[in-house]
Amino acid sequence: MATAKFRIWRGDARSGKFQDYTVEISAGMVVLDAVHEIQATQAQDLGVRWNCKAGKCGSCSAEINGHPRLMCMTRLSQLPLEQPVTIEPMRAFPLVKDLVTDVSWNFRVKEKIRPFRPRPADAADGTWRMDQSDVDRVQEFRKCIECFLCQDVCHVLREHHLHEQFIGPRILVHSAALEMHPLDTENRLGDLKRTQGIGYCNITKCCTKVCPEEIKITDNAIIPLKERVVDEFYDPLTRLFRVFR
Amino acid sequence: MVGYETHDYDVLVIGAGGAGLRAAIEASAGGAAVGVVTKSLLGKAHTVMAEGGIAAALGNVDDRDNWKVHFADTMRGGQYLNNPRMAELHAREAPARVRELEAWGALFDRTRDGRILQRNFGGHKYPRLAHVGDRTGLEMIRTLQDHGVHQGIDVHMEHTILTLLKDGERVAGAFGYDRQRGRFKLFRARAVVLATGGIGRAYQVTSNSWEYTGDGLSLAYHVGATLMDMEFVQFHPTGMVWPPSVRGILVTEGVRGEGGVLKNSQGRRFLFDDIPPLYKEQTATDPDEGWRYTQGDKSARRPPELLTRDHVARCIVREVREGRGSPHGGVYLDIAWIKEKLPNAAEHIKKKLPSMYHQFKQLADVDITREPMEVGPTMHYMMGGVRVDADTQMSDVPGLFAAGECAAGLHGANRLGGNSLSDLLVFGKRAGEHAACFARERGGVAVSEDEVEAAARRALEPFERTSGEGPYQVQRDLQAMMQNWVGIVRRGDELRQALDALAALRGRAANVSVGGNREYNPGWHTALDLESLLTVSEAVARAAIERKESRGAHFRDDYPQKDEAYATFNILVRRGADGEMRVERAPRPAMSPELQQIIEEMK
Ligand SMILES: Cc1cc2nc3c(=O)[nH]c(=O)nc-3n(C[C@H](O)[C@H](O)[C@H](O)COP(=O)(O)OP(=O)(O)OC[C@H]3O[C@@H](n4cnc5c(N)ncnc54)[C@H](O)[C@@H]3O)c2cc1C
Ligand code: SF4
Ligand code: SF4
Ligand code: FES
């Protein structure tokens, strides 16, 4: 039977190193299967998060051969197996153990976003009417499975560690979903500009490239939000200029 | 002495899926100090995986629908073993619970006039499932999560509860550990809501994740609560069968709701050959009528692919056994054929079933807009669970509530698709409300420190043993055994063998050893989960031995017929004074004349 080599990061917040494992491979295997196989037979205590095994829960994020990906949706047949497959934890977050990182920062930041505030109901029975076409746009953002891979690649967080000043692409997608929600009446633009650091994003689009849900994070969420911030806060001339652009 | 941290709450909710979050929101609205504990991160519970939709008789697509029809459908689907009061409350309250989600920001797919769109699903007479493409569970859990975090609820992510604690007869809290750091925690609480989901990990082929080890059922059982309907384990007819790595992953019933058909290797739609009498009147007589039904023709009846899950699953097993299966031991599910009917079929499929399209494309190299899928049954849902009061969701233990998949009663012998998500909302809310009320009315609780100490020491035993085998092999052997002997087709002799095998596995589990330390150690986590798996597996096997007939999801090869004598009671499982598992029969709860009449009218 064919085998493949895996080079997996083992360690905790204090120290760590890569360790090699060899696994027998079978048809259709994904990286997460290999990790589980290693766990069951060679390294019982190998830390890894997962739930759905079908790309729906966003638990199994890691860096595979240097690329941020979901382990359950990365098939071995997509990878060159002549050399070892490296599997590392997401590097933008503090390490808990092995492939598990402390992603709690994302939850804390998200809580600071002003919640949904709907307009009064349209009908006497307390319901609203919305057109599918208006809903479509926001449904794209609501596909997000909170895998935080986009947060992992964004250089503002990964390299510059501006976690206090910048909420990152995932939370910007969340803000966009609320701002563009057909029923929402809250205004989050001041927060985005002043405390959430939307200005730090310089539209490199790295986040969009890694999103497993194929959400067009930069084009559809961040850029429109930036435009709304500009509209809200800069002088009428700028606005005029934008109209003629 | 083993150290631990203590937290005090009015209401402790164990589980952060739909049921747990909805309960926590309601308890908090009732003025209670609420803590939530979940084994995984917030938003990752099983509910996130639900695809097809939430059943609620909104009547937006077909105005003939109302709660009475939904009630009758649910009872028929459950072969009348459901708790009728629960089925009534569920059908009456589901619409308000769905609308409430919209008020909290959920965005369902829309009808042309801008209301919530509803789709067809097996066993539901009218299009009834509110949905968002095929990722309804994600929409639901995210809405509850985003709303819930602003309600002042404490969430303990990645914590596992190991045992419940009592103060006299009353529940008094729970004891568990932080999975990341391995530290112990005591949660003292005046009321506890179990919302821990199902038991899928007791089987080899399942659509469920590692979390589903039946913890809630086992926790409740060990403090004296009653389990009910444990023989009714739902096998979903359509799981992926190939490649091996994805075996068991769910293929939503939505595929069939959108017009997908099941065929055997001879290309025959075998479900037309075997339509149960209870459903004859409601089923299409030819493929064309079935197709028209899926496209919203109100004069047409549903295709046999949309019969209840237990029936469809057994027909698939029969086709495979009799040699008419697909190459990897399943049958074919074909949605690509609708190109004969629709001009833009490929786009339509991608729009209606986006995650199915991706799942097959990425994991199986199958383009479902062009080729049929290979599918077969997969263990999916647990109808049985903790027996609760219909109105309050309280178990037999005062102050201990249960809601969602871990509670029994709503679904009887078989659950209809879409009735779980609505179950979570309706009964999650009720459990939260009544738990807060209970906490308010009753005074504080005390827990015994000795008991806590003992639980902590027990949890650390696997580290102290050096010679035993690892936990994974025991888990795998248990899964294989349950799959073979307590699976979709059962026999008395095999079920009894299963009990012997479980006793042997229990011995092995008591000896497993794990290496490493307490920080995020899956080996240790797996070792600690074994207790729950063993308890629920035994309960399923014992209840299955007791029901000597075939009904709903429970099929006995040695008693293949329905036996009306068995229609009059539910089977209960309880811990006897000697610590052994006891099986009893309880007469079916009486039905009010009003409900009785609804059933007669809708026959
Ligand atoms: C693939 C799939 C698709 C489905 N599609 C549909 C559908 O379309 N429509 C429908 O109605 N139903 C569907 N179902 C069924 C439905 O999703 C589940 O029954 C439902 O989500 C269960 O919700 P719950 O709140 O009871 O539990 P879950 O959402 O599973 O949550 C359980 C929670 O309990 C926690 N927990 C468990 N044990 C412990 C412990 N010991 N300590 C601490 N925390 C613990 C877990 O961490 C988790 O947070 C589907 C199921 C699957 C698997
Ligand atoms: S586009 Fe903006 S948010 Fe996305 S990775 Fe680049 S800087 Fe970060
Ligand atoms: S936006 Fe995409 S990459 Fe970012 S968390 Fe959501 S799903 Fe993951
Ligand atoms: S396990 Fe859920 S996304 Fe990978």
Coordinates of C-alpha atoms and ligand atoms in Angstrom, one line a residue, chain A residues 144-150 170 173 211-213 215 217, ligand 3:
Chain A
C144 CA -18.9 32.5 6.6
I145 CA -18.0 29.4 8.7
E146 CA -15.6 31.4 11.0
C147 CA -12.6 29.4 10.1
F148 CA -10.5 32.5 10.6
L149 CA -8.2 31.6 7.8
C150 CA -8.6 35.1 6.4
R170 CA -13.7 38.1 9.1
V173 CA -17.4 40.7 6.6
C211 CA -11.6 31.9 2.0
P212 CA -12.9 28.4 1.7
E213 CA -16.4 29.7 1.2
I215 CA -16.6 35.0 -0.2
I217 CA -14.2 39.6 1.1
Ligands
SF4_3 S1 -14.6 35.0 5.6 FE1 -14.0 33.1 4.7 S2 -11.9 32.8 5.4 FE2 -12.8 34.4 6.7 S3 -13.5 33.3 8.5 FE3 -15.2 33.4 7.1 S4 -15.2 31.6 5.8 FE4 -13.2 31.7 6.9

